[in-house]
Structure formats: structure tokens, C-alpha cells
Amino acid sequence: MKAIQINQTGDTDVIKYVDIERPTPEKTQVLIKTSAIGVTYGDIMVQHGVYPIMPDLPATLGFECSGIVESVGEDVTDLVVGQSVAVMGTMGCYAEYVVADATMVMPVPDSIDKDLVAAFPITYLTAYHMLHSMGRIEKGQTILLYAAAGGVGTAVIQLARLAGVNVIGLTSSDDKASYAKEQGASHVINYKTEDVVQRVKELTDGKGVNLVLNSLAGNTLARDFEVLANMGQIIWFGFSAGYPQENLTEVVGNHFMKSTGIRTFTLYNIFENQEIFSSSFKVLLNYLNEGKIKPHIHEILPLAEAARAHQLMESSVVKGRLVLKP
Ligand SMILES: NC(=O)c1ccc[n+]([C@@H]2O[C@H](COP(=O)([O-])OP(=O)(O)OC[C@H]3O[C@@H](n4cnc5c(N)ncnc54)[C@H](OP(=O)(O)O)[C@@H]3O)[C@@H](O)[C@H]2O)c1
């Protein structure tokens, strides 16, 4: 079968379109023929060798896809051959076939567009659990959202709008700012040209925001504390700009009298709890089916052009998700 693999980490020239053997499912696994594949920022991190859980090399990239069940292991009882499914949190999706543990494979109705299904699980589950399970966000509150025009950003805006929550988005271009507003953001700040702290204070009448969703880290976390309202919190969920450069103990201490806090979030902890994972996936699938949420697909490319997809992601031009077709 055709697959996208890396033999070493580095720039996009490490990405190779290769022929490899089709995998065979073990007892608790499922073999899926992929229909469409989502390109995630996690894939960019694996390519560069900076993902927190690095696979052994050579590795087939890809964390999520839609597809059809081709065969099931002997202990799998709740999935059948021919069923439409979504796969998530499983490496190896950049291929014509992928094997996944049955717990990471969710049935989806045949009627939902397979490209949308591929573009949706990781972004919307991440957004949903940050807003509701972790952030406990309430109607009328305001959040500050990094990478507002990206995959997770789009999902956060759409789910926040459904919950009556205001979003102030951050992005790097006016084009992406217009897009984030179309998705439902109340305000968008171009962090390259505007003073983020001053703008957030203006937009919140000096009160600050209740929740910051920060996927960048780097040198941004100290600034987040400046724009938090009393009793607000930061959810730090990514490293797009590298590990934090600040002394976080000192930063938290400087804001002691605001009762603020910072916590991390990773979707893997949701995947570990099958009940929460499965029930929240169903909620989101219903939203998708009812048109309450709509993943934005920036472009669909052939699987063979995965390297170009990664170049697009790295050049920060992508709005929503890129999708690969095997
Ligand atoms: N913790 C979890 O479970 C979890 C799950 C899913 C995703 N994530 C994280 O969430 C973030 C978004 O993921 P995604 O797949 O939806 O990607 P994405 O947001 O579509 O793409 C990344 C965006 O980050 C922004 N960015 C700002 N500074 C950057 C820098 N120094 N280097 C690269 N990008 C920079 C860019 O948008 P602007 O140009 O507009 O700034 C870029 O478009 C990633 O950090 C990812 O690792 C975490």
C-alpha cells in the first residue's frame, strides 16, 4: 500500500511517499481503508522530532482519518466490516490502510461527508474539552484564543458561539482575522501589528478575560497573566512557539492577588477514559450532523503531496484544516 513515512526527522524533505506492507490487525485492533486524512500540527511536530511522544523510525505519519472498516481482530465485537468510521489519536493514518485499537475507532453515519469527518475529531474534541470539561466556561464569559484561524481555533470559535461565549482571537494576518470573525469570533487581534494586552483591556472594559487558550507557549504565557480577569485561568495546550521561556512560578506569584491559574491539557487524557471520549464524540457528531458545527477545509491534496501540505502548515497560511486523499 502507499503511505507517507519519515526515516529521520527534519525539514519537509524527510517526508517520503513509499510502498509498504498493508498492516494486519491484532486481536483488539481494526484495519481501516482510509477515505480522507486530517493534517494536524502534531504531524508537523513529529516531522521535526519535537512531538512529546515520538514514534520509532521509520514511522508513518497521521493522527486522524475517516474510512471504512476492512477487517477486525477476533476480540472486536462492536465494529463490523463495511462500517463508516473515524479514527483518531492513532499514528499511521497517512496511508491507504491503517490499523487502530478498536477503542480509538468511532462509528459515524454513512451520510456525513468523509472529508468533513477526517477534518473534525481532534480539533473539536480538543476544543470541546478545553471549553467545557477543563475551562468550565459559562455563557457571557470571554476567552482569548491563540491561532484563532487554525484547526483547533476554528473549532473553539464555533463551539464557543454555540455556548454563548465571546471569543477574542489572536492571529498573524488580516486575512486570517477576517476568516476568524466569519467563524464567529467577537474580535480578532493581529498580534503582529497590535498591542495584545492593551487591545484585550480595551475590549473587556479593563476586566480581562475569563479563560486563555494558549497553543504557543514560547514567551507568551507571562503576557496571558496580564490579560486574565480575577479568578481566570490559562489552559496551555501546545508548543507551536517552543517550551515556555519564562519562570512560571515567578509569573504565577506576581499575580497571586488575582486568584488566577494555569493548567495543561492533552486529549490523550480524554482518550484514556472511554466513557467520556465516546460520549463527547457523539455530542460533536450530532452537532456535525445537524450543521451546528462545520469544519473548514482549507484545501484537499493527494496523499502523495503530504510534504506540500506540511509546507503550507509551516508557512502559517492554513485556515481550518488541510485534508489528504489516498
Ligand atoms: N493538547 C492537545 O491535546 C492538542 C490537540 C490538538 C492540537 N494541539 C495543539 O494545538 C495547536 C493548534 O493545532 P492545529 O492542528 O489546529 O494547528 P493550526 O492552529 O491549524 O496551525 C498552527 C497555527 O499556530 C500559529 N502559530 C503562531 N506562532 C507560531 C509559531 N511560532 N510556529 C508555528 N505556528 C505558529 C499559526 O497561526 P497564526 O499565524 O494565526 O498565529 C499557525 O497557523 C498546536 O500547537 C497543536 O500542537 C494540542
Tab-separated table of C-alpha atoms and ligand atoms in Angstrom:
chain	number	residue	atom	x	y	z
A	1	MET	CA	0.000	0.000	0.000
A	2	LYS	CA	1.030	3.627	-0.402
A	3	ALA	CA	1.980	5.565	2.737
A	4	ILE	CA	3.785	8.693	3.868
A	5	GLN	CA	6.760	7.894	6.077
A	6	ILE	CA	9.745	9.571	7.658
A	7	ASN	CA	13.073	7.783	8.179
A	8	GLN	CA	14.591	10.719	10.005
A	9	THR	CA	13.324	13.987	11.456
A	10	GLY	CA	13.884	17.414	9.901
A	11	ASP	CA	12.531	19.688	7.177
A	12	THR	CA	9.792	18.589	4.761
A	13	ASP	CA	12.304	16.763	2.527
A	14	VAL	CA	12.310	13.913	5.102
A	15	ILE	CA	8.695	13.170	4.073
A	16	LYS	CA	8.604	10.226	1.624
A	17	TYR	CA	5.765	8.650	-0.372
A	18	VAL	CA	6.556	4.932	-0.136
A	19	ASP	CA	5.207	1.419	-0.713
A	20	ILE	CA	4.910	-0.580	2.496
A	21	GLU	CA	3.143	-3.745	3.542
A	22	ARG	CA	-0.509	-3.422	4.480
A	23	PRO	CA	-0.770	-3.865	8.286
A	24	THR	CA	-2.694	-6.731	9.899
A	25	PRO	CA	-4.945	-6.088	12.894
A	26	GLU	CA	-4.214	-7.840	16.186
A	27	LYS	CA	-6.994	-9.229	18.409
A	28	THR	CA	-8.231	-5.869	19.709
A	29	GLN	CA	-7.489	-3.886	16.536
A	30	VAL	CA	-9.326	-2.846	13.401
A	31	LEU	CA	-7.995	-2.418	9.849
A	32	ILE	CA	-9.449	0.643	8.143
A	33	LYS	CA	-9.309	1.633	4.481
A	34	THR	CA	-8.773	5.369	4.706
A	35	SER	CA	-11.127	7.742	2.842
A	36	ALA	CA	-9.664	11.112	3.893
A	37	ILE	CA	-6.929	12.139	6.318
A	38	GLY	CA	-6.605	15.239	8.504
A	39	VAL	CA	-3.254	17.087	8.671
A	40	THR	CA	-2.593	18.154	12.275
A	41	TYR	CA	0.049	20.348	13.860
A	42	GLY	CA	1.099	17.201	15.742
A	43	ASP	CA	2.252	15.771	12.389
A	44	ILE	CA	4.468	18.813	11.853
A	45	MET	CA	5.950	18.279	15.317
A	46	VAL	CA	6.620	14.576	14.645
A	47	GLN	CA	8.307	15.502	11.344
A	48	HIS	CA	10.602	17.859	13.284
A	49	GLY	CA	11.192	15.360	16.110
A	50	VAL	CA	9.651	17.596	18.799
A	51	TYR	CA	6.347	15.802	19.493
A	52	PRO	CA	6.129	14.832	23.200
A	53	ILE	CA	5.621	11.129	22.320
A	54	MET	CA	7.920	10.379	19.380
A	55	PRO	CA	7.370	7.127	17.424
A	56	ASP	CA	10.205	4.768	16.459
A	57	LEU	CA	11.514	5.443	12.922
A	58	PRO	CA	10.654	4.751	10.187
A	59	ALA	CA	7.195	5.999	11.084
A	60	THR	CA	4.023	6.520	9.088
A	61	LEU	CA	2.624	9.969	9.904
A	62	GLY	CA	-1.012	10.936	10.513
A	63	PHE	CA	-3.159	11.048	13.653
A	64	GLU	CA	-6.716	11.111	12.267
A	65	CYS	CA	-8.759	9.941	9.311
A	66	SER	CA	-12.144	8.801	8.088
A	67	GLY	CA	-12.570	5.416	6.454
A	68	ILE	CA	-14.319	2.071	6.126
A	69	VAL	CA	-13.688	-0.968	8.326
A	70	GLU	CA	-11.852	-3.559	6.194
A	71	SER	CA	-11.367	-6.276	8.852
A	72	VAL	CA	-11.500	-6.646	12.642
A	73	GLY	CA	-9.450	-8.589	15.199
A	74	GLU	CA	-11.125	-11.587	16.870
A	75	ASP	CA	-11.850	-9.741	20.144
A	76	VAL	CA	-13.561	-6.769	18.455
A	77	THR	CA	-17.315	-7.068	18.862
A	78	ASP	CA	-18.708	-3.569	18.355
A	79	LEU	CA	-17.396	-2.733	14.850
A	80	VAL	CA	-18.227	-4.555	11.620
A	81	VAL	CA	-16.701	-4.823	8.163
A	82	GLY	CA	-18.034	-2.148	5.805
A	83	GLN	CA	-18.880	0.323	8.610
A	84	SER	CA	-18.009	4.026	8.204
A	85	VAL	CA	-15.719	5.214	10.989
A	86	ALA	CA	-13.467	7.991	12.260
A	87	VAL	CA	-10.017	7.148	13.644
A	88	MET	CA	-8.144	9.480	15.998
A	89	GLY	CA	-5.123	9.596	18.255
A	90	THR	CA	-3.536	6.753	16.293
A	91	MET	CA	-0.329	7.187	14.301
A	92	GLY	CA	-0.226	5.769	10.782
A	93	CYS	CA	-3.227	7.493	9.179
A	94	TYR	CA	-1.169	8.961	6.251
A	95	ALA	CA	-1.690	5.703	4.320
A	96	GLU	CA	-4.192	3.730	2.267
A	97	TYR	CA	-4.854	1.484	5.281
A	98	VAL	CA	-4.318	1.988	8.996
A	99	VAL	CA	-4.649	-0.314	11.995
A	100	ALA	CA	-6.026	1.175	15.184
A	101	ASP	CA	-7.073	-0.150	18.541
A	102	ALA	CA	-10.868	-0.549	18.463
A	103	THR	CA	-11.141	1.951	21.337
A	104	MET	CA	-9.817	4.697	19.008
A	105	VAL	CA	-12.306	3.969	16.229
A	106	MET	CA	-15.725	5.627	16.381
A	107	PRO	CA	-18.668	4.726	14.102
A	108	VAL	CA	-20.063	7.587	12.009
A	109	PRO	CA	-23.183	7.709	9.813
A	110	ASP	CA	-22.563	6.970	6.101
A	111	SER	CA	-24.422	10.180	5.273
A	112	ILE	CA	-21.760	12.537	6.707
A	113	ASP	CA	-19.173	13.729	4.194
A	114	LYS	CA	-15.965	11.714	4.726
A	115	ASP	CA	-13.731	14.760	4.162
A	116	LEU	CA	-15.520	16.608	6.977
A	117	VAL	CA	-15.239	13.545	9.230
A	118	ALA	CA	-11.452	13.453	8.637
A	119	ALA	CA	-11.109	17.145	9.450
A	120	PHE	CA	-13.056	17.054	12.665
A	121	PRO	CA	-12.233	14.635	15.555
A	122	ILE	CA	-9.036	16.025	17.104
A	123	THR	CA	-9.839	19.701	16.657
A	124	TYR	CA	-13.402	19.588	18.006
A	125	LEU	CA	-12.686	17.141	20.859
A	126	THR	CA	-9.784	19.346	21.969
A	127	ALA	CA	-11.916	22.477	21.761
A	128	TYR	CA	-14.908	20.891	23.498
A	129	HIS	CA	-12.972	19.540	26.474
A	130	MET	CA	-10.935	22.712	26.943
A	131	LEU	CA	-14.064	24.870	26.959
A	132	HIS	CA	-16.330	22.609	28.983
A	133	SER	CA	-14.506	19.838	30.934
A	134	MET	CA	-11.418	21.890	31.863
A	135	GLY	CA	-12.358	25.556	31.370
A	136	ARG	CA	-15.917	25.266	32.786
A	137	ILE	CA	-16.730	28.280	30.663
A	138	GLU	CA	-20.106	29.965	31.210
A	139	LYS	CA	-22.465	31.852	28.926
A	140	GLY	CA	-21.500	35.526	28.632
A	141	GLN	CA	-17.854	34.951	29.593
A	142	THR	CA	-14.930	35.873	27.330
A	143	ILE	CA	-11.948	33.853	26.167
A	144	LEU	CA	-8.687	34.797	24.489
A	145	LEU	CA	-7.806	32.257	21.785
A	146	TYR	CA	-4.395	31.780	20.142
A	147	ALA	CA	-4.139	30.599	16.478
A	148	ALA	CA	-7.793	31.539	16.083
A	149	ALA	CA	-7.903	30.772	12.345
A	150	GLY	CA	-6.295	27.308	12.643
A	151	GLY	CA	-7.909	23.896	13.003
A	152	VAL	CA	-8.425	23.925	16.779
A	153	GLY	CA	-9.067	27.696	16.639
A	154	THR	CA	-11.968	27.278	14.211
A	155	ALA	CA	-13.456	24.540	16.400
A	156	VAL	CA	-13.146	26.649	19.564
A	157	ILE	CA	-14.870	29.628	17.924
A	158	GLN	CA	-17.778	27.536	16.630
A	159	LEU	CA	-18.299	25.694	19.937
A	160	ALA	CA	-17.921	28.881	21.985
A	161	ARG	CA	-20.545	30.581	19.840
A	162	LEU	CA	-22.929	27.658	20.476
A	163	ALA	CA	-22.355	28.119	24.232
A	164	GLY	CA	-22.889	31.905	24.146
A	165	VAL	CA	-19.239	32.626	24.936
A	166	ASN	CA	-17.344	35.607	23.463
A	167	VAL	CA	-14.071	34.917	21.684
A	168	ILE	CA	-11.212	37.360	21.231
A	169	GLY	CA	-8.968	35.679	18.675
A	170	LEU	CA	-5.270	36.178	18.004
A	171	THR	CA	-3.815	35.667	14.558
A	172	SER	CA	-0.952	36.826	12.355
A	173	SER	CA	-2.701	38.335	9.333
A	174	ASP	CA	-5.714	40.472	8.479
A	175	ASP	CA	-6.901	37.795	6.048
A	176	LYS	CA	-6.974	35.198	8.845
A	177	ALA	CA	-8.600	37.769	11.159
A	178	SER	CA	-11.498	38.210	8.681
A	179	TYR	CA	-11.877	34.429	8.497
A	180	ALA	CA	-11.970	34.067	12.315
A	181	LYS	CA	-14.655	36.760	12.502
A	182	GLU	CA	-16.703	34.931	9.851
A	183	GLN	CA	-16.485	31.828	12.059
A	184	GLY	CA	-17.993	33.804	14.938
A	185	ALA	CA	-15.148	35.464	16.872
A	186	SER	CA	-16.336	38.707	18.513
A	187	HIS	CA	-12.985	40.434	17.951
A	188	VAL	CA	-9.677	39.432	16.416
A	189	ILE	CA	-6.300	40.967	17.238
A	190	ASN	CA	-3.441	40.839	14.738
A	191	TYR	CA	-0.632	40.148	17.229
A	192	LYS	CA	1.991	41.200	14.680
A	193	THR	CA	0.685	44.747	14.378
A	194	GLU	CA	-1.316	45.411	17.567
A	195	ASP	CA	-0.528	45.578	21.301
A	196	VAL	CA	-2.291	42.464	22.622
A	197	VAL	CA	-2.510	43.480	26.313
A	198	GLN	CA	-3.796	46.970	25.541
A	199	ARG	CA	-6.358	45.706	22.998
A	200	VAL	CA	-7.713	42.976	25.303
A	201	LYS	CA	-8.096	45.510	28.122
A	202	GLU	CA	-9.950	47.905	25.790
A	203	LEU	CA	-12.230	45.141	24.523
A	204	THR	CA	-13.108	43.921	28.045
A	205	ASP	CA	-13.517	47.359	29.705
A	206	GLY	CA	-10.363	46.707	31.712
A	207	LYS	CA	-11.680	43.481	33.280
A	208	GLY	CA	-9.681	40.961	31.242
A	209	VAL	CA	-10.719	37.527	30.003
A	210	ASN	CA	-12.009	34.528	31.958
A	211	LEU	CA	-10.052	31.932	30.016
A	212	VAL	CA	-6.973	31.933	27.767
A	213	LEU	CA	-6.455	29.005	25.377
A	214	ASN	CA	-2.750	29.087	24.532
A	215	SER	CA	-1.258	26.628	21.997
A	216	LEU	CA	2.009	28.566	21.503
A	217	ALA	CA	3.861	28.874	24.852
A	218	GLY	CA	7.336	30.309	23.970
A	219	ASN	CA	7.383	33.791	25.514
A	220	THR	CA	3.592	34.286	25.607
A	221	LEU	CA	2.474	32.892	28.968
A	222	ALA	CA	3.563	35.835	31.147
A	223	ARG	CA	1.549	38.130	28.870
A	224	ASP	CA	-1.517	35.906	29.341
A	225	PHE	CA	-1.488	36.580	33.091
A	226	GLU	CA	-1.632	40.325	32.305
A	227	VAL	CA	-4.933	39.900	30.444
A	228	LEU	CA	-6.642	37.443	32.825
A	229	ALA	CA	-9.634	38.624	34.829
A	230	ASN	CA	-9.684	37.867	38.560
A	231	MET	CA	-10.251	34.098	39.032
A	232	GLY	CA	-9.439	33.485	35.362
A	233	GLN	CA	-7.319	30.619	34.095
A	234	ILE	CA	-4.958	29.740	31.269
A	235	ILE	CA	-5.126	26.396	29.507
A	236	TRP	CA	-1.766	25.714	27.879
A	237	PHE	CA	-2.237	23.016	25.227
A	238	GLY	CA	0.573	23.275	22.667
A	239	PHE	CA	4.156	24.257	21.901
A	240	SER	CA	3.958	25.862	18.433
A	241	ALA	CA	6.430	28.551	19.584
A	242	GLY	CA	8.500	26.193	21.780
A	243	TYR	CA	8.587	25.458	25.529
A	244	PRO	CA	7.852	28.352	27.913
A	245	GLN	CA	10.743	30.753	28.267
A	246	GLU	CA	9.513	32.348	31.488
A	247	ASN	CA	9.951	31.257	35.112
A	248	LEU	CA	6.307	30.252	35.592
A	249	THR	CA	6.493	30.052	39.394
A	250	GLU	CA	7.602	33.681	39.473
A	251	VAL	CA	4.929	34.726	36.946
A	252	VAL	CA	2.136	32.995	38.904
A	253	GLY	CA	3.408	34.574	42.124
A	254	ASN	CA	3.390	38.061	40.606
A	255	HIS	CA	-0.366	37.673	40.027
A	256	PHE	CA	-1.159	35.982	43.365
A	257	MET	CA	-3.775	38.572	44.328
A	258	LYS	CA	-5.894	37.808	41.227
A	259	SER	CA	-6.591	34.120	42.135
A	260	THR	CA	-5.571	33.068	38.646
A	261	GLY	CA	-4.065	29.812	37.460
A	262	ILE	CA	-2.542	27.850	34.627
A	263	ARG	CA	-3.110	24.224	33.677
A	264	THR	CA	-2.141	21.980	30.813
A	265	PHE	CA	-4.438	19.948	28.594
A	266	THR	CA	-3.850	16.948	26.377
A	267	LEU	CA	-6.500	14.991	24.517
A	268	TYR	CA	-4.700	11.744	25.380
A	269	ASN	CA	-6.206	12.011	28.868
A	270	ILE	CA	-9.668	12.065	27.295
A	271	PHE	CA	-8.808	9.068	25.089
A	272	GLU	CA	-7.860	7.168	28.285
A	273	ASN	CA	-11.450	7.477	29.560
A	274	GLN	CA	-13.580	5.574	27.040
A	275	GLU	CA	-16.876	6.758	28.528
A	276	ILE	CA	-16.053	10.477	28.358
A	277	PHE	CA	-14.319	10.083	24.995
A	278	SER	CA	-17.199	8.201	23.402
A	279	SER	CA	-19.999	10.373	24.845
A	280	SER	CA	-18.322	13.654	23.853
A	281	PHE	CA	-17.587	12.299	20.366
A	282	LYS	CA	-21.304	11.512	19.986
A	283	VAL	CA	-22.269	15.036	21.095
A	284	LEU	CA	-19.927	16.507	18.484
A	285	LEU	CA	-21.046	14.094	15.774
A	286	ASN	CA	-24.650	15.188	16.395
A	287	TYR	CA	-23.584	18.837	16.119
A	288	LEU	CA	-21.865	17.994	12.823
A	289	ASN	CA	-24.882	16.083	11.514
A	290	GLU	CA	-27.216	18.937	12.490
A	291	GLY	CA	-24.948	21.561	10.883
A	292	LYS	CA	-24.281	23.284	14.226
A	293	ILE	CA	-20.553	22.939	13.600
A	294	LYS	CA	-18.783	22.859	10.237
A	295	PRO	CA	-15.085	22.046	9.931
A	296	HIS	CA	-13.423	24.377	7.424
A	297	ILE	CA	-11.299	22.571	4.845
A	298	HIS	CA	-8.613	24.906	3.529
A	299	GLU	CA	-7.547	22.544	0.723
A	300	ILE	CA	-7.720	18.876	-0.232
A	301	LEU	CA	-4.443	17.429	-1.552
A	302	PRO	CA	-3.456	13.950	-2.774
A	303	LEU	CA	-1.704	11.835	-0.121
A	304	ALA	CA	1.406	11.871	-2.325
A	305	GLU	CA	1.618	15.646	-1.704
A	306	ALA	CA	1.854	15.406	2.090
A	307	ALA	CA	5.175	17.285	2.018
A	308	ARG	CA	3.447	20.243	0.319
A	309	ALA	CA	0.685	20.070	2.953
A	310	HIS	CA	3.329	20.340	5.689
A	311	GLN	CA	4.976	23.284	3.896
A	312	LEU	CA	1.610	25.056	3.828
A	313	MET	CA	1.050	24.371	7.547
A	314	GLU	CA	4.537	25.617	8.410
A	315	SER	CA	4.068	28.796	6.419
A	316	SER	CA	1.065	29.647	8.644
A	317	VAL	CA	-1.310	30.274	5.712
A	318	VAL	CA	-3.753	27.479	6.506
A	319	LYS	CA	-7.254	28.357	7.724
A	320	GLY	CA	-9.056	25.429	9.351
A	321	ARG	CA	-7.718	22.040	8.275
A	322	LEU	CA	-5.861	20.525	5.310
A	323	VAL	CA	-7.108	17.127	4.155
A	324	LEU	CA	-5.170	14.424	2.269
A	325	LYS	CA	-6.801	11.918	-0.075
A	326	PRO	CA	-5.274	8.438	-0.521
B	1	LIG	N1	-3.072	19.307	23.737
B	1	LIG	C1	-3.776	18.672	22.812
B	1	LIG	O1	-4.396	17.637	23.064
B	1	LIG	C2	-3.810	19.228	21.427
B	1	LIG	C3	-4.688	18.695	20.474
B	1	LIG	C4	-4.700	19.272	19.198
B	1	LIG	C5	-3.851	20.313	18.899
B	1	LIG	N2	-2.998	20.780	19.855
B	1	LIG	C6	-2.121	21.923	19.582
B	1	LIG	O2	-2.953	22.977	19.182
B	1	LIG	C7	-2.263	23.825	18.271
B	1	LIG	C8	-3.111	24.010	17.041
B	1	LIG	O3	-3.172	22.763	16.330
B	1	LIG	P1	-3.780	22.738	14.866
B	1	LIG	O4	-3.524	21.366	14.346
B	1	LIG	O5	-5.160	23.260	14.900
B	1	LIG	O6	-2.806	23.750	14.090
B	1	LIG	P2	-3.161	25.189	13.484
B	1	LIG	O7	-3.673	26.059	14.560
B	1	LIG	O8	-4.015	24.981	12.290
B	1	LIG	O9	-1.745	25.687	12.991
B	1	LIG	C9	-0.828	26.281	13.851
B	1	LIG	C10	-1.002	27.807	13.898
B	1	LIG	O10	-0.272	28.290	15.004
B	1	LIG	C11	0.049	29.645	14.786
B	1	LIG	N3	1.404	29.974	15.200
B	1	LIG	C12	1.722	31.033	15.942
B	1	LIG	N4	3.011	31.072	16.217
B	1	LIG	C13	3.552	30.026	15.628
B	1	LIG	C14	4.880	29.564	15.542
B	1	LIG	N5	5.901	30.165	16.164
B	1	LIG	N6	5.097	28.451	14.811
B	1	LIG	C15	4.078	27.832	14.193
B	1	LIG	N7	2.780	28.212	14.270
B	1	LIG	C16	2.532	29.311	14.973
B	1	LIG	C17	-0.158	29.920	13.303
B	1	LIG	O11	-1.329	30.739	13.243
B	1	LIG	P3	-1.189	32.350	13.247
B	1	LIG	O12	-0.306	32.637	12.084
B	1	LIG	O13	-2.557	32.838	13.080
B	1	LIG	O14	-0.591	32.711	14.565
B	1	LIG	C18	-0.434	28.544	12.701
B	1	LIG	O15	-1.311	28.618	11.619
B	1	LIG	C19	-0.889	23.155	18.035
B	1	LIG	O16	0.038	23.738	18.911
B	1	LIG	C20	-1.153	21.718	18.421
B	1	LIG	O17	0.018	21.040	18.796
B	1	LIG	C21	-2.961	20.262	21.097
